[in-house]
Amino acid sequence: MIEIGKYNTLTILRDTKVGLFLGDPEKDPEGIHDILLPNKYVPNEFEIGEEIIVFVYLDHEERPIATTLEPYILLNEFALLRVNYVNQVGAFMDWGMEKDILVPFKEQARPMEKGKRYLVYLYMDEKTNRLVASSKTNQFLSNDNLTVEKGEEVDLIVSHITEIGINVIINEQHKGLLYKDEVYDDGIRTGDRMRGYIKNIRPDNKIDVSLQIQGYQSIEPNAEKILDELRASRGFLRLTDNSHPEDIKTVLKMSKKTFKKAIGALYREKLIEIKEDGIYLVKE
């Protein structure tokens, strides 16, 4: 069946004055759900019977219609969209289609303003069978049945920023928190997409995420070399941030820059203590 709000691979059935009619002969042999691809979207070259990838949505008369335009958001997904105008019904956002997408007032986390961008979720309204968007994104997320594990690499979308940290959407399914001390980029904004890692899953299924791979080996491969040297030296190395580069090179065969990065990683993992006279191995 043809899916509204998604890309569909359909067969070109016939050419008419208004455009191409597309369908799925295998699943709909009687052509009950054939759909129009208007002339302005018809490719220069085509053959009856060949397949074409199109996006299907509802036109101004709420009829399914195909287009080769690329939407900024798909059904059951999140995206940052701009408000084109607001009227008595709600806010209308640009999503790459000829017809703007509606965000009803009741689905606005806060009143939307023309020209501003908001993170929204696209869904099918069961009462009206229309595609609509909502900025009340939490209702479309759940941490009841988690599909992620600690240490797993995941896709993140910035939901909103608080004093504690950055609320993120994990794999378009779950809610997570990225603490501020984990972020070194002041330019992160709502709607930004990035890769991250599951840092911790709490007993109540709340998720902490990080932008860095967890574990000193992943953060800095030279950290293991320093640990080996510490173990061989009874847990102490007379080296610090202020040590001469040649001394560091002689003992560890690495540059001072690499050394500082490695001990920083070990310190954050609480595997070493850094004192004025050198670095100490924390008892393992």
Short mmCIF file of C-alpha atoms in Angstrom, two decimals:
data_model
loop_
_atom_site.label_atom_id
_atom_site.label_comp_id
_atom_site.label_asym_id
_atom_site.label_seq_id
_atom_site.Cartn_x
_atom_site.Cartn_y
_atom_site.Cartn_z
CA MET A 1 0.00 0.00 0.00
CA ILE A 2 1.03 3.59 -0.62
CA GLU A 3 2.30 5.28 2.57
CA ILE A 4 1.39 8.91 3.18
CA GLY A 5 4.26 11.03 4.53
CA LYS A 6 6.96 8.70 3.24
CA TYR A 7 8.93 7.89 0.12
CA ASN A 8 7.31 5.23 -2.06
CA THR A 9 8.66 3.23 -4.97
CA LEU A 10 5.76 3.10 -7.44
CA THR A 11 5.17 1.96 -11.00
CA ILE A 12 4.33 4.40 -13.80
CA LEU A 13 0.94 3.14 -15.01
CA ARG A 14 -0.24 5.71 -17.55
CA ASP A 15 0.48 9.14 -19.00
CA THR A 16 -2.34 11.71 -19.01
CA LYS A 17 -2.83 15.42 -19.70
CA VAL A 18 -2.48 16.24 -16.00
CA GLY A 19 0.51 14.03 -15.29
CA LEU A 20 1.55 10.45 -14.63
CA PHE A 21 -0.59 8.07 -12.64
CA LEU A 22 1.43 5.82 -10.36
CA GLY A 23 0.52 2.72 -8.42
CA ASP A 24 1.46 -0.69 -7.08
CA PRO A 25 0.09 -3.33 -9.50
CA GLU A 26 1.08 -6.23 -7.24
CA LYS A 27 -0.66 -5.00 -4.08
CA ASP A 28 -3.40 -2.99 -5.79
CA PRO A 29 -4.13 -4.71 -9.15
CA GLU A 30 -7.46 -2.90 -9.58
CA GLY A 31 -5.79 0.50 -9.30
CA ILE A 32 -8.06 1.72 -6.52
CA HIS A 33 -5.23 3.68 -4.91
CA ASP A 34 -3.52 5.01 -8.05
CA ILE A 35 -1.94 8.38 -7.39
CA LEU A 36 -1.12 11.40 -9.55
CA LEU A 37 2.36 12.80 -10.17
CA PRO A 38 1.56 16.27 -11.61
CA ASN A 39 3.18 17.34 -14.89
CA LYS A 40 5.59 19.77 -13.22
CA TYR A 41 7.23 16.84 -11.39
CA VAL A 42 7.29 14.40 -14.32
CA PRO A 43 10.88 13.52 -15.37
CA ASN A 44 12.01 14.41 -18.89
CA GLU A 45 12.46 10.76 -19.76
CA PHE A 46 10.29 7.90 -18.53
CA GLU A 47 8.69 4.67 -19.68
CA ILE A 48 5.33 3.16 -18.80
CA GLY A 49 5.95 0.23 -16.47
CA GLU A 50 9.18 1.51 -14.93
CA GLU A 51 9.50 2.36 -11.24
CA ILE A 52 9.98 5.81 -9.77
CA ILE A 53 10.68 6.99 -6.21
CA VAL A 54 8.30 9.73 -5.05
CA PHE A 55 7.18 11.35 -1.81
CA VAL A 56 3.45 11.09 -1.11
CA TYR A 57 1.50 13.65 0.90
CA LEU A 58 -1.93 15.31 0.91
CA ASP A 59 -2.65 18.25 -1.41
CA HIS A 60 -4.79 21.33 -0.65
CA GLU A 61 -7.93 19.22 -1.02
CA GLU A 62 -6.52 16.52 1.29
CA ARG A 63 -6.04 14.09 -1.60
CA PRO A 64 -2.94 11.87 -1.76
CA ILE A 65 -0.53 13.22 -4.36
CA ALA A 66 3.01 12.36 -5.43
CA THR A 67 5.97 14.71 -5.81
CA THR A 68 9.67 14.56 -6.57
CA LEU A 69 10.28 17.41 -4.12
CA GLU A 70 12.31 16.37 -1.08
CA PRO A 71 10.60 17.04 2.28
CA TYR A 72 12.51 18.32 5.30
CA ILE A 73 10.75 15.78 7.52
CA LEU A 74 9.14 12.34 7.11
CA LEU A 75 6.25 10.70 8.94
CA ASN A 76 7.12 9.73 12.53
CA GLU A 77 10.36 11.71 12.49
CA PHE A 78 11.71 14.93 14.04
CA ALA A 79 13.08 18.02 12.31
CA LEU A 80 13.71 21.72 12.87
CA LEU A 81 11.26 23.69 10.71
CA ARG A 82 10.51 27.39 10.16
CA VAL A 83 7.09 28.96 10.69
CA ASN A 84 5.79 30.66 7.52
CA TYR A 85 2.66 32.16 9.07
CA VAL A 86 0.22 31.88 11.97
CA ASN A 87 -3.57 32.18 11.76
CA GLN A 88 -6.63 31.28 13.83
CA VAL A 89 -6.05 27.54 13.26
CA GLY A 90 -2.40 27.32 14.24
CA ALA A 91 1.10 27.73 12.85
CA PHE A 92 2.04 26.66 9.34
CA MET A 93 5.60 25.50 8.77
CA ASP A 94 7.75 25.14 5.67
CA TRP A 95 8.59 21.47 5.20
CA GLY A 96 9.69 21.60 1.57
CA MET A 97 6.27 20.96 0.06
CA GLU A 98 3.90 23.34 -1.77
CA LYS A 99 1.41 23.05 1.08
CA ASP A 100 2.76 24.05 4.51
CA ILE A 101 2.36 21.66 7.43
CA LEU A 102 0.02 22.65 10.26
CA VAL A 103 0.94 22.75 13.94
CA PRO A 104 -2.38 23.17 15.81
CA PHE A 105 -2.30 25.49 18.82
CA LYS A 106 -2.90 22.52 21.15
CA GLU A 107 0.25 20.87 19.77
CA GLN A 108 2.52 23.86 20.41
CA ALA A 109 4.79 23.57 23.44
CA ARG A 110 4.82 27.36 23.46
CA PRO A 111 3.13 29.86 21.12
CA MET A 112 4.91 29.78 17.77
CA GLU A 113 5.98 32.95 15.98
CA LYS A 114 6.36 33.65 12.29
CA GLY A 115 9.93 33.30 11.02
CA LYS A 116 11.19 31.29 13.99
CA ARG A 117 12.31 27.66 13.91
CA TYR A 118 11.02 24.90 16.17
CA LEU A 119 11.74 21.22 16.61
CA VAL A 120 8.64 19.26 15.64
CA TYR A 121 7.43 15.70 15.10
CA LEU A 122 5.38 14.75 12.04
CA TYR A 123 2.47 12.37 12.65
CA MET A 124 -0.84 11.27 11.18
CA ASP A 125 -3.84 12.66 13.07
CA GLU A 126 -6.12 9.64 13.56
CA LYS A 127 -9.25 11.79 13.85
CA THR A 128 -8.76 13.74 10.60
CA ASN A 129 -6.38 11.43 8.69
CA ARG A 130 -4.19 14.45 8.01
CA LEU A 131 -0.48 14.97 8.40
CA VAL A 132 0.20 17.42 11.23
CA ALA A 133 3.20 18.41 13.31
CA SER A 134 3.71 18.91 17.04
CA SER A 135 6.38 20.68 19.06
CA LYS A 136 5.30 18.73 22.17
CA THR A 137 7.93 16.16 21.30
CA ASN A 138 8.12 14.27 24.60
CA GLN A 139 4.76 12.57 23.97
CA PHE A 140 6.31 10.72 21.03
CA LEU A 141 9.24 9.38 23.07
CA SER A 142 9.37 6.54 25.59
CA ASN A 143 11.99 5.03 27.87
CA ASP A 144 9.75 2.17 29.01
CA ASN A 145 11.23 -0.42 26.66
CA LEU A 146 14.75 0.65 25.79
CA THR A 147 16.34 -0.44 22.54
CA VAL A 148 19.85 0.79 23.44
CA GLU A 149 22.65 -0.45 25.70
CA LYS A 150 25.44 1.19 27.65
CA GLY A 151 28.35 2.10 25.41
CA GLU A 152 26.29 1.93 22.21
CA GLU A 153 26.80 4.58 19.53
CA VAL A 154 23.54 6.40 18.81
CA ASP A 155 22.00 9.25 16.80
CA LEU A 156 21.13 12.35 18.81
CA ILE A 157 18.88 15.33 18.16
CA VAL A 158 19.07 18.32 20.51
CA SER A 159 15.60 18.79 22.00
CA HIS A 160 16.11 21.72 24.35
CA ILE A 161 18.81 23.20 26.55
CA THR A 162 18.47 23.64 30.33
CA GLU A 163 20.71 24.76 33.20
CA ILE A 164 21.61 21.13 33.92
CA GLY A 165 22.45 20.16 30.38
CA ILE A 166 21.10 19.33 26.97
CA ASN A 167 18.00 17.19 26.53
CA VAL A 168 18.40 14.95 23.50
CA ILE A 169 16.32 12.54 21.44
CA ILE A 170 18.04 9.17 21.05
CA ASN A 171 17.52 7.27 17.78
CA GLU A 172 14.20 9.13 17.36
CA GLN A 173 12.78 6.92 20.17
CA HIS A 174 14.10 7.72 23.64
CA LYS A 175 14.85 10.70 25.88
CA GLY A 176 18.36 11.33 27.15
CA LEU A 177 20.46 13.93 28.93
CA LEU A 178 23.84 15.29 27.94
CA TYR A 179 25.36 17.09 30.95
CA LYS A 180 26.92 20.50 30.30
CA ASP A 181 30.37 19.40 31.46
CA GLU A 182 30.30 16.85 28.63
CA VAL A 183 29.92 19.57 26.01
CA TYR A 184 32.82 21.66 24.74
CA ASP A 185 30.95 23.39 21.91
CA ASP A 186 29.01 26.52 22.88
CA GLY A 187 27.39 26.57 19.45
CA ILE A 188 25.04 23.62 20.00
CA ARG A 189 21.44 24.57 19.24
CA THR A 190 17.99 22.97 19.29
CA GLY A 191 17.57 20.69 16.28
CA ASP A 192 21.29 19.94 15.89
CA ARG A 193 22.07 16.34 14.97
CA MET A 194 25.15 14.47 16.12
CA ARG A 195 26.53 11.08 17.02
CA GLY A 196 26.86 10.17 20.68
CA TYR A 197 27.24 7.27 23.10
CA ILE A 198 25.12 5.80 25.88
CA LYS A 199 27.08 6.68 29.01
CA ASN A 200 24.74 5.31 31.65
CA ILE A 201 21.27 3.81 32.01
CA ARG A 202 19.77 4.43 35.44
CA PRO A 203 17.42 2.08 37.32
CA ASP A 204 14.45 4.27 36.30
CA ASN A 205 15.53 3.97 32.63
CA LYS A 206 16.70 7.57 32.41
CA ILE A 207 19.65 7.76 30.03
CA ASP A 208 22.86 9.78 30.29
CA VAL A 209 24.69 10.29 27.02
CA SER A 210 28.14 11.51 26.03
CA LEU A 211 29.67 12.84 22.84
CA GLN A 212 32.82 10.86 23.59
CA ILE A 213 33.41 7.11 23.47
CA GLN A 214 33.55 5.90 27.05
CA GLY A 215 36.77 4.50 28.48
CA TYR A 216 40.29 5.92 28.43
CA GLN A 217 41.46 3.52 25.70
CA SER A 218 38.97 5.01 23.25
CA ILE A 219 39.55 8.61 24.27
CA GLU A 220 43.31 8.43 24.09
CA PRO A 221 45.17 5.27 22.96
CA ASN A 222 48.42 6.42 24.61
CA ALA A 223 46.74 6.28 28.02
CA GLU A 224 47.36 2.52 28.24
CA LYS A 225 51.08 3.10 27.71
CA ILE A 226 51.16 5.45 30.69
CA LEU A 227 49.27 2.96 32.85
CA ASP A 228 51.76 0.22 31.93
CA GLU A 229 54.65 2.48 32.87
CA LEU A 230 52.99 3.39 36.17
CA ARG A 231 52.47 -0.28 37.05
CA ALA A 232 56.11 -1.01 36.21
CA SER A 233 57.24 1.93 38.36
CA ARG A 234 55.32 0.98 41.51
CA GLY A 235 52.50 3.39 40.78
CA PHE A 236 54.47 6.63 40.41
CA LEU A 237 56.01 8.65 37.59
CA ARG A 238 57.94 11.84 38.24
CA LEU A 239 56.31 13.60 35.32
CA THR A 240 53.81 16.48 35.29
CA ASP A 241 52.37 19.09 32.94
CA ASN A 242 55.46 21.16 33.68
CA SER A 243 57.99 18.45 32.83
CA HIS A 244 60.47 19.15 30.04
CA PRO A 245 59.36 17.63 26.70
CA GLU A 246 62.62 15.68 26.47
CA ASP A 247 62.03 14.05 29.87
CA ILE A 248 58.59 12.91 28.76
CA LYS A 249 59.97 11.61 25.48
CA THR A 250 62.74 9.69 27.26
CA VAL A 251 60.39 7.94 29.70
CA LEU A 252 57.27 7.41 27.59
CA LYS A 253 58.39 7.85 23.96
CA MET A 254 55.65 10.41 23.31
CA SER A 255 55.33 14.16 22.85
CA LYS A 256 54.37 16.48 25.69
CA LYS A 257 51.11 17.30 23.89
CA THR A 258 50.20 13.61 23.66
CA PHE A 259 51.22 13.08 27.29
CA LYS A 260 48.97 15.88 28.54
CA LYS A 261 46.03 14.56 26.54
CA ALA A 262 46.55 11.03 27.84
CA ILE A 263 46.86 11.93 31.52
CA GLY A 264 43.82 14.18 31.15
CA ALA A 265 41.82 11.18 29.94
CA LEU A 266 43.14 8.98 32.77
CA TYR A 267 42.36 11.65 35.34
CA ARG A 268 38.77 12.00 34.12
CA GLU A 269 38.40 8.23 34.41
CA LYS A 270 39.78 8.50 38.00
CA LEU A 271 42.61 6.08 37.22
CA ILE A 272 45.39 8.45 38.29
CA GLU A 273 46.04 11.30 40.70
CA ILE A 274 48.03 14.31 39.53
CA LYS A 275 50.17 15.97 42.20
CA GLU A 276 52.98 18.52 42.20
CA ASP A 277 55.73 15.89 42.21
CA GLY A 278 54.21 13.60 39.57
CA ILE A 279 51.36 11.25 38.72
CA TYR A 280 50.16 8.41 40.94
CA LEU A 281 48.29 5.28 39.96
CA VAL A 282 44.99 4.89 41.77
CA LYS A 283 44.82 1.42 43.35
CA GLU A 284 43.12 -0.94 40.91
#
